[in-house]
Tab-separated table of C-alpha atoms in Angstrom:
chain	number	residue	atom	x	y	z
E	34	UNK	CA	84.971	101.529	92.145
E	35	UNK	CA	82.524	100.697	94.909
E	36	UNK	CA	82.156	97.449	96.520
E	37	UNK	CA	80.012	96.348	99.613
E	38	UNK	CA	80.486	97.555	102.507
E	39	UNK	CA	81.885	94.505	104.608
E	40	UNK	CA	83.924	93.744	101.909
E	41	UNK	CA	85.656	96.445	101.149
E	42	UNK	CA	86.733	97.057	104.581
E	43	UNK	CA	88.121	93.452	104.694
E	44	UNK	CA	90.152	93.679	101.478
E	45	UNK	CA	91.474	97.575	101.979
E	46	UNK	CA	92.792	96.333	105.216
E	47	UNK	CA	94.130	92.922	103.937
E	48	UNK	CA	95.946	94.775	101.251
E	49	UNK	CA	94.448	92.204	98.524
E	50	UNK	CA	93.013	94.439	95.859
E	51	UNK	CA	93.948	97.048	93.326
E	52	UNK	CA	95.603	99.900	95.105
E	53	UNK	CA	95.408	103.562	93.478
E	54	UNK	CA	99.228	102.939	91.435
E	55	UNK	CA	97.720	99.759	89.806
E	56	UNK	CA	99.415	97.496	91.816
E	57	UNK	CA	98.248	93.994	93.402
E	58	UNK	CA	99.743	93.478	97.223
E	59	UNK	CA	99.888	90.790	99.346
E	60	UNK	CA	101.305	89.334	102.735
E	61	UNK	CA	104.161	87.535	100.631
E	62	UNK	CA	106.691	86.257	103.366
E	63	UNK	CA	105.086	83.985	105.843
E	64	UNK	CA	104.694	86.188	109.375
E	65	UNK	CA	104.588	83.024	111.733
E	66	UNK	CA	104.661	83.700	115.845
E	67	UNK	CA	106.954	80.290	116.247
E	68	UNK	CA	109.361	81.253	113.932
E	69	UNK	CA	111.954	79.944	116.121
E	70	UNK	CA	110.843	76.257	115.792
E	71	UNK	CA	110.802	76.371	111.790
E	72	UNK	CA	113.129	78.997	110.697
E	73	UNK	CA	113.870	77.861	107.618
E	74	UNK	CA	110.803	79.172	106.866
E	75	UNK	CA	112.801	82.963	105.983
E	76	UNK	CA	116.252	81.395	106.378
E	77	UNK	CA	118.202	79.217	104.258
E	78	UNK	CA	121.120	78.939	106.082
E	79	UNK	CA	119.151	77.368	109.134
E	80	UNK	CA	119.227	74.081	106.722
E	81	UNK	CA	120.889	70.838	108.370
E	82	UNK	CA	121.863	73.269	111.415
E	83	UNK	CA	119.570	70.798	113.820
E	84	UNK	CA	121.795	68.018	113.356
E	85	UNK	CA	118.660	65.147	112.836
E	86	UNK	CA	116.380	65.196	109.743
E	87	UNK	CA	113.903	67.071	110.508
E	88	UNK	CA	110.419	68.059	109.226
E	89	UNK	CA	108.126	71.261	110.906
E	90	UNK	CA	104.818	71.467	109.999
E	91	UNK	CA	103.165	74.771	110.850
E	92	UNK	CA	99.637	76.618	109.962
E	93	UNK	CA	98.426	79.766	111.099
E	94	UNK	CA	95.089	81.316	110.955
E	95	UNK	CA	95.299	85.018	111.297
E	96	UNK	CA	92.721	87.518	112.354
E	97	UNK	CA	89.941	84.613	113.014
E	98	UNK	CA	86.413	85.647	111.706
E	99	UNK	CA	88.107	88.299	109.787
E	100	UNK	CA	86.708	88.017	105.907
E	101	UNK	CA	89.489	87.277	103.931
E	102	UNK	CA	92.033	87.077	106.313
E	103	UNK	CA	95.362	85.306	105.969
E	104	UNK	CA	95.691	81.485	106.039
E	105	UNK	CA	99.583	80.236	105.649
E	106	UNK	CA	100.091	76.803	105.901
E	107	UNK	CA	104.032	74.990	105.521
E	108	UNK	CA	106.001	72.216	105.927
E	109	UNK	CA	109.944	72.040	106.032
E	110	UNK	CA	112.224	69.188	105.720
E	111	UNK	CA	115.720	69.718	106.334
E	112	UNK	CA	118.984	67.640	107.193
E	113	UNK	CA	122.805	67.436	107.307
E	114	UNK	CA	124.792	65.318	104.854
E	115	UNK	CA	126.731	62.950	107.644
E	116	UNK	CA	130.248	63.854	107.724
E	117	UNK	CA	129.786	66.360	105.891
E	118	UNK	CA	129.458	70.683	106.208
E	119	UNK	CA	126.826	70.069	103.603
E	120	UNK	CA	122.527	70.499	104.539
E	121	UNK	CA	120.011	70.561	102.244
E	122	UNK	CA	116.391	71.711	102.762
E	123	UNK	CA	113.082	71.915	101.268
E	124	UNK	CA	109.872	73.759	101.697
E	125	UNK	CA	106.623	74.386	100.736
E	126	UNK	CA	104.479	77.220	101.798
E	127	UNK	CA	100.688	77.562	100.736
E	128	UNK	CA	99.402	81.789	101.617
E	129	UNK	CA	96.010	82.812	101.177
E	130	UNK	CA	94.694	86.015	101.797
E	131	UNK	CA	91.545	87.482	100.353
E	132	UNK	CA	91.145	86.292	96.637
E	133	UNK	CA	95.438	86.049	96.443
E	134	UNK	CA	96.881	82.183	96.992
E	135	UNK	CA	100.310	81.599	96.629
E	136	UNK	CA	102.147	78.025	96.829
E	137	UNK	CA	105.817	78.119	97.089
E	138	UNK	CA	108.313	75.254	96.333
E	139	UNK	CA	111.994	76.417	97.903
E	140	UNK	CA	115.110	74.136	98.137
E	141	UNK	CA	117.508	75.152	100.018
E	142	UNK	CA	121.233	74.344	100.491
E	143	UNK	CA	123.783	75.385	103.720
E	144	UNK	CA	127.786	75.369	104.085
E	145	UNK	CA	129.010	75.396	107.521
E	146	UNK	CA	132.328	76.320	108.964
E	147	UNK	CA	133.285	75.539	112.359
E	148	UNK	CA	134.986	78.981	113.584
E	149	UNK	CA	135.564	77.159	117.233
E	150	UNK	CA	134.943	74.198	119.581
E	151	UNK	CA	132.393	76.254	120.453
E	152	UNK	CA	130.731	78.546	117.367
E	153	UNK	CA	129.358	77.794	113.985
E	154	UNK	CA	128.718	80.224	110.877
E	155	UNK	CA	126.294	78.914	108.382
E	156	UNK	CA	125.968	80.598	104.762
E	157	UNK	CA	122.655	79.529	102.744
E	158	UNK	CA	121.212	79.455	98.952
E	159	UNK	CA	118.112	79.273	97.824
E	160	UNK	CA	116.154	78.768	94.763
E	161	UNK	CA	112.506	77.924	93.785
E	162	UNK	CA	109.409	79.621	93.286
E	163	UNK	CA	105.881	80.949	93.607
E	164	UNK	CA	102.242	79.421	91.881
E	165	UNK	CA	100.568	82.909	91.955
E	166	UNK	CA	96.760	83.161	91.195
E	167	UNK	CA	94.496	85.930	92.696
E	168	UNK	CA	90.726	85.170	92.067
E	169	UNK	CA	89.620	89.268	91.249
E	170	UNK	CA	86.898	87.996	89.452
E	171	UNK	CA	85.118	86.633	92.951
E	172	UNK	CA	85.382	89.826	94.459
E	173	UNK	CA	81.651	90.972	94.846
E	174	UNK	CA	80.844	94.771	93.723
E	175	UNK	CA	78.092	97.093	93.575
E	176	UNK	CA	79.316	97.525	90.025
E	177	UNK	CA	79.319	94.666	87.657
E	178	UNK	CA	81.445	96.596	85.397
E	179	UNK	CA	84.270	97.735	87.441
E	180	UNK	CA	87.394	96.754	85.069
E	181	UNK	CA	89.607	96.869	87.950
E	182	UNK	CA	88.048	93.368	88.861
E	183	UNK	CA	87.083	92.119	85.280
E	184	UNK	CA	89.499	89.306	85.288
E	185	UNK	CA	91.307	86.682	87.349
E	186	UNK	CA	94.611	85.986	87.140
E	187	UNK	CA	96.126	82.062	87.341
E	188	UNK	CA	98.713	79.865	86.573
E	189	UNK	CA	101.824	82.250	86.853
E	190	UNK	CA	105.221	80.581	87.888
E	191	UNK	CA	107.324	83.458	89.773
E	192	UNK	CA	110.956	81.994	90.218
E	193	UNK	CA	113.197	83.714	92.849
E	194	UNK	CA	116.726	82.823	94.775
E	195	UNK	CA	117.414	84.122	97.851
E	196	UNK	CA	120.478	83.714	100.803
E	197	UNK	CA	120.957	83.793	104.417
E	198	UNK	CA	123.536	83.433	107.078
E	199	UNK	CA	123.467	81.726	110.954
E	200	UNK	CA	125.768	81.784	113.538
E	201	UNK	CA	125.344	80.157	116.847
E	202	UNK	CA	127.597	79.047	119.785
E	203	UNK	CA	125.479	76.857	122.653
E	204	UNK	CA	124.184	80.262	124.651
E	205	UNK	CA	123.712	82.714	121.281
E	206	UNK	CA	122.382	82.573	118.162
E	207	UNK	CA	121.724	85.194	115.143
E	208	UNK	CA	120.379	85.481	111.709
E	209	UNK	CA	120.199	87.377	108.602
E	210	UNK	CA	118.512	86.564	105.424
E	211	UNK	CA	116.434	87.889	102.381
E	212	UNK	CA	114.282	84.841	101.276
E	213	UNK	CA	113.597	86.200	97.508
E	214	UNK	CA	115.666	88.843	95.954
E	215	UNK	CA	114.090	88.785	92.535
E	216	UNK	CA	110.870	91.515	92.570
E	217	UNK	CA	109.436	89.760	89.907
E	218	UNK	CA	105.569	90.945	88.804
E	219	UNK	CA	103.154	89.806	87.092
E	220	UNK	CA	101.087	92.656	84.184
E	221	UNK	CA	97.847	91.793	82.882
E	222	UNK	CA	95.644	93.547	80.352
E	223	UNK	CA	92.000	94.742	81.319
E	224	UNK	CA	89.597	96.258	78.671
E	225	UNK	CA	90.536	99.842	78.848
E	226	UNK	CA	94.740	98.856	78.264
E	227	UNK	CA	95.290	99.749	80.975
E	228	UNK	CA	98.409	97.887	82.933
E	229	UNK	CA	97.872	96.357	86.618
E	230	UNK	CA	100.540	94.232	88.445
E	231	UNK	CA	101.333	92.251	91.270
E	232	UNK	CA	104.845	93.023	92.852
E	233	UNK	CA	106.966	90.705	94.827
E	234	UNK	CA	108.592	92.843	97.601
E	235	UNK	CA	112.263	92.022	98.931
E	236	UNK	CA	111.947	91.088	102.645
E	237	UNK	CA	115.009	91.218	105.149
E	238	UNK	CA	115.046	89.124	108.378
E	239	UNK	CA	117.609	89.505	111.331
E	240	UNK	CA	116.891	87.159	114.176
E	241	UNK	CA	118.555	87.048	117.452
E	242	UNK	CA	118.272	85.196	120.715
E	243	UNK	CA	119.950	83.142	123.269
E	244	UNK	CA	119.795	81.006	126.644
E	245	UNK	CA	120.429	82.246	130.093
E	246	UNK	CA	119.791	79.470	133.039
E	247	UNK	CA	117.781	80.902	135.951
E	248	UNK	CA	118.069	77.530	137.905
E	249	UNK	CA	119.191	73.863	137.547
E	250	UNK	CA	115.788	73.322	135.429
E	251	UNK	CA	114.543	76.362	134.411
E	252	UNK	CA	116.179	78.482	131.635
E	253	UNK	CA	114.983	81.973	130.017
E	254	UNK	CA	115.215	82.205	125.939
E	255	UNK	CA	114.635	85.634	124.855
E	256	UNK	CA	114.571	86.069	121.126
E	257	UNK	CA	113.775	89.439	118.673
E	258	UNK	CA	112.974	89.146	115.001
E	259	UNK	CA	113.087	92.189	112.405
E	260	UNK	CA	111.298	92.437	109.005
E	261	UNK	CA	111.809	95.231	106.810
E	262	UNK	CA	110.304	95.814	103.254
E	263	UNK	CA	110.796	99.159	101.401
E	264	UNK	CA	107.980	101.228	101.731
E	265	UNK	CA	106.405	99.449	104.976
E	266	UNK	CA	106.694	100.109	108.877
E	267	UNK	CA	110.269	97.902	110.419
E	268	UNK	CA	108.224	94.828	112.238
E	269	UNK	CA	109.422	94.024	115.244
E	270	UNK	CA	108.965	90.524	117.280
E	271	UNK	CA	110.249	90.251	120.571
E	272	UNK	CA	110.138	86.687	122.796
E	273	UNK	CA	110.384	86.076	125.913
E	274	UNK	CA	110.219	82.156	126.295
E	275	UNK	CA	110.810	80.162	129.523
E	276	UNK	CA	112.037	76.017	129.547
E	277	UNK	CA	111.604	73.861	131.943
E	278	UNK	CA	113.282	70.750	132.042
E	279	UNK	CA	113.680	70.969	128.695
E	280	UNK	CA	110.174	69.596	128.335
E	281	UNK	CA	107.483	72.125	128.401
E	282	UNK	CA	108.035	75.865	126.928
E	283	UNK	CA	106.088	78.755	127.823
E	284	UNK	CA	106.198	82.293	127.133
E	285	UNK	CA	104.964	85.442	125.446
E	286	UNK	CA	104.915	87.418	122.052
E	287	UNK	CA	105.108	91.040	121.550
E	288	UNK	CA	104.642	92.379	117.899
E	289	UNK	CA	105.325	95.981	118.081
E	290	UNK	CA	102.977	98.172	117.192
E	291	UNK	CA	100.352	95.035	116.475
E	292	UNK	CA	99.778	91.981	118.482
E	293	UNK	CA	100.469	90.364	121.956
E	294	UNK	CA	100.411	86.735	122.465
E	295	UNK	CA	101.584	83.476	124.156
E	296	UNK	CA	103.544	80.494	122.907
E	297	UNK	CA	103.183	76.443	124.853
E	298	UNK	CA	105.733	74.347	123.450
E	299	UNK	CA	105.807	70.425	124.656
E	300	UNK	CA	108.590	68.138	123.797
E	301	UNK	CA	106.412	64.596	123.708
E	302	UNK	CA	109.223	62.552	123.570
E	303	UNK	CA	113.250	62.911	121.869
E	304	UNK	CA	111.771	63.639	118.688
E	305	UNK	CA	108.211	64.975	118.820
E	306	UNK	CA	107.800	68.592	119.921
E	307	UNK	CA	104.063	70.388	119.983
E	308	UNK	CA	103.308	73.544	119.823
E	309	UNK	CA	100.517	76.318	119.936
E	310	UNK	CA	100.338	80.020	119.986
E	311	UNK	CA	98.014	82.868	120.232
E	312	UNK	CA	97.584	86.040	119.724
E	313	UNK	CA	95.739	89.267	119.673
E	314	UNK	CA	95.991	92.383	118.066
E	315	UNK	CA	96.423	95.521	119.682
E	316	UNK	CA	95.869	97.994	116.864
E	317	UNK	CA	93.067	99.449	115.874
E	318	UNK	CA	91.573	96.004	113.978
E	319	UNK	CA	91.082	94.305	117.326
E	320	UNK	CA	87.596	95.156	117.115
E	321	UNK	CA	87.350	93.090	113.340
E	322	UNK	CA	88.624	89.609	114.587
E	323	UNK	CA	89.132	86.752	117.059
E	324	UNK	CA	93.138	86.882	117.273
E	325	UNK	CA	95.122	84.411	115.266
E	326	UNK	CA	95.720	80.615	115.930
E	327	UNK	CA	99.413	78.764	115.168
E	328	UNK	CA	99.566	74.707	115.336
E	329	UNK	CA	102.964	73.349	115.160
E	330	UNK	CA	104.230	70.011	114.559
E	331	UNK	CA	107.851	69.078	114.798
E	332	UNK	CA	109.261	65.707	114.722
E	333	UNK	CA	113.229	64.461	114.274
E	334	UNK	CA	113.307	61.502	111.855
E	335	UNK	CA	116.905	60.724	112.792
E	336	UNK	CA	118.154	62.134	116.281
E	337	UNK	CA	121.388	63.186	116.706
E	338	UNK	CA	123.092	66.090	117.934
E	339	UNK	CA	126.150	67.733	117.680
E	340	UNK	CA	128.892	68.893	120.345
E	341	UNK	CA	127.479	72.870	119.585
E	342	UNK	CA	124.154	72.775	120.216
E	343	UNK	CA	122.519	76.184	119.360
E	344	UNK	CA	120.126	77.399	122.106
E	345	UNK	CA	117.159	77.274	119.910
E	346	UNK	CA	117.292	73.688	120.559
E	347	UNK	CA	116.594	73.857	123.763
């Protein structure tokens, strides 16, 4: 197989093309640098755990100037049922990354049990699924008849449940979920017989943070995020965020192993919060692209909260 130059640098590195077992890969869980303002993004159990409805709106551009470099784009909506231990979520997730687009359609639904005055425990379901497509046949090659990329692939439905579990008190918070535990695949045929396939991988997230106040208006929020898939590296995010007055949020990213960046956070009014993040790779394809952007929207359609705030609210 031999494709041009450019390109095949950009899709070896994305992971987006036939790999040596046969296999199709892609970035399949959404790798966000504000995951702490839409977390039901990777974690069911988050759902109804603001206490307002509430819809995030989020889109990332990865590795700017990067050809064929990963574009996620969501939007959550989640509440609690009043007077109830009941919330319900949904989500939708659109991932491309070289000729591989995904759109996922999740629902979500949370139980909470109030261990104290002062500490919740969340458990979470979810169910939905994943449009899959991956466009092989617009990958340009310097031979026309390489059966690796004879064919696209379109119009598979990949259905997948997942669960997670949240507990918070008003100075700590901590998560654990697996977002899809079904490795479903999808096999296709080329002209030779021979059998390729795209895998789903199972992700696992465990989140932490909390709040410590450094003054009357200025309070620290450190936060660290683990993602582990059989077969890759442990990624590791690490936070350091700083509030003050509960109206403007600054502070910076560390991606082991991969990225530095910085996080501004403005809270417009009681229900509209901003937010925008950079950041830059430290690894060795810093020299390939322009960092990666992250636009945030998130806005509380009912406000109201609840005696046990968790910190991440702040």
């Amino acid at each position: 197989m031999k494709m041009k130059r450019n390109s095949l640098f950009s899709y070896l590195l994305l992971g987006a093309t036939l790999l040596v077992s046969g296999r199709v890969a892609a970035q399949q869980e959404p790798m966000v640098t504000q995951y702490l303002q839409n977390p039901l993004l990777l974690n069911p159990a988050y759902a109804g755990s603001n206490d307002a409805l509430t819809a995030v709106a989020l889109s990332r551009l990865q590795w700017v100037g990067f050809d064929g470099a990963p574009k996620t784009h969501s939007l959550s909506v989640h509440s609690p049922i009043q007077d109830r231990n009941i919330g319900l979520g949904v989500t939708i997730i659109n991932d491309n990354i070289g000729p591989i687009s995904q759109t996922g359609f999740f629902a979500d639904v949370s139980y909470k049990l109030s261990l104290s005055a002062e500490s919740n425990l969340r458990f979470g379901l979810r169910a939905g699924g994943n449009a899959f497509s991956a466009r092989l046949g617009d990958v340009k090659t310097t031979d026309n008849n390489d059966i690796s990329f004879s064919q696209n692939i379109g119009g598979k439905f990949l259905p997948n449940v997942g669960f997670g579990a949240y507990f918070n008190t008003t100075k700590f918070f901590a998560g654990f979920s697996v977002p899809r535990l079904l490795a479903n695949s999808v096999n296709f045929d080329n002209t030779v017989t021979t059998k390729r396939a795209y895998l789903e991988a199972r992700h696992i997230f465990i989140t932490a943070g909390g709040l410590f106040p450094l003054s009357p208006s200025v309070n620290l929020k450190p936060s660290i995020n683990f993602r582990y898939v059989g077969g890759a590296p442990l990624g590791v995010d690490i936070n350091a965020n700083f509030q003050y007055a509960e109206k403007i949020w600054f502070g910076l990213i560390y991606r082991v192993n991969d990225a530095v960046g910085g996080i501004l956070q403005i809270q417009v009014n009681d229900q509209l919060k901003v937010g925008y993040s950079y950041d830059f790779n430290t690894s060795s394809l810093q020299k390939y692209n322009g960092g990666s952007h992250e636009l945030m929207l998130s806005y509380d359609l009912i406000y109201r909260r609840s005696n046990i705030k968790s910190p991440r609210y702040f």
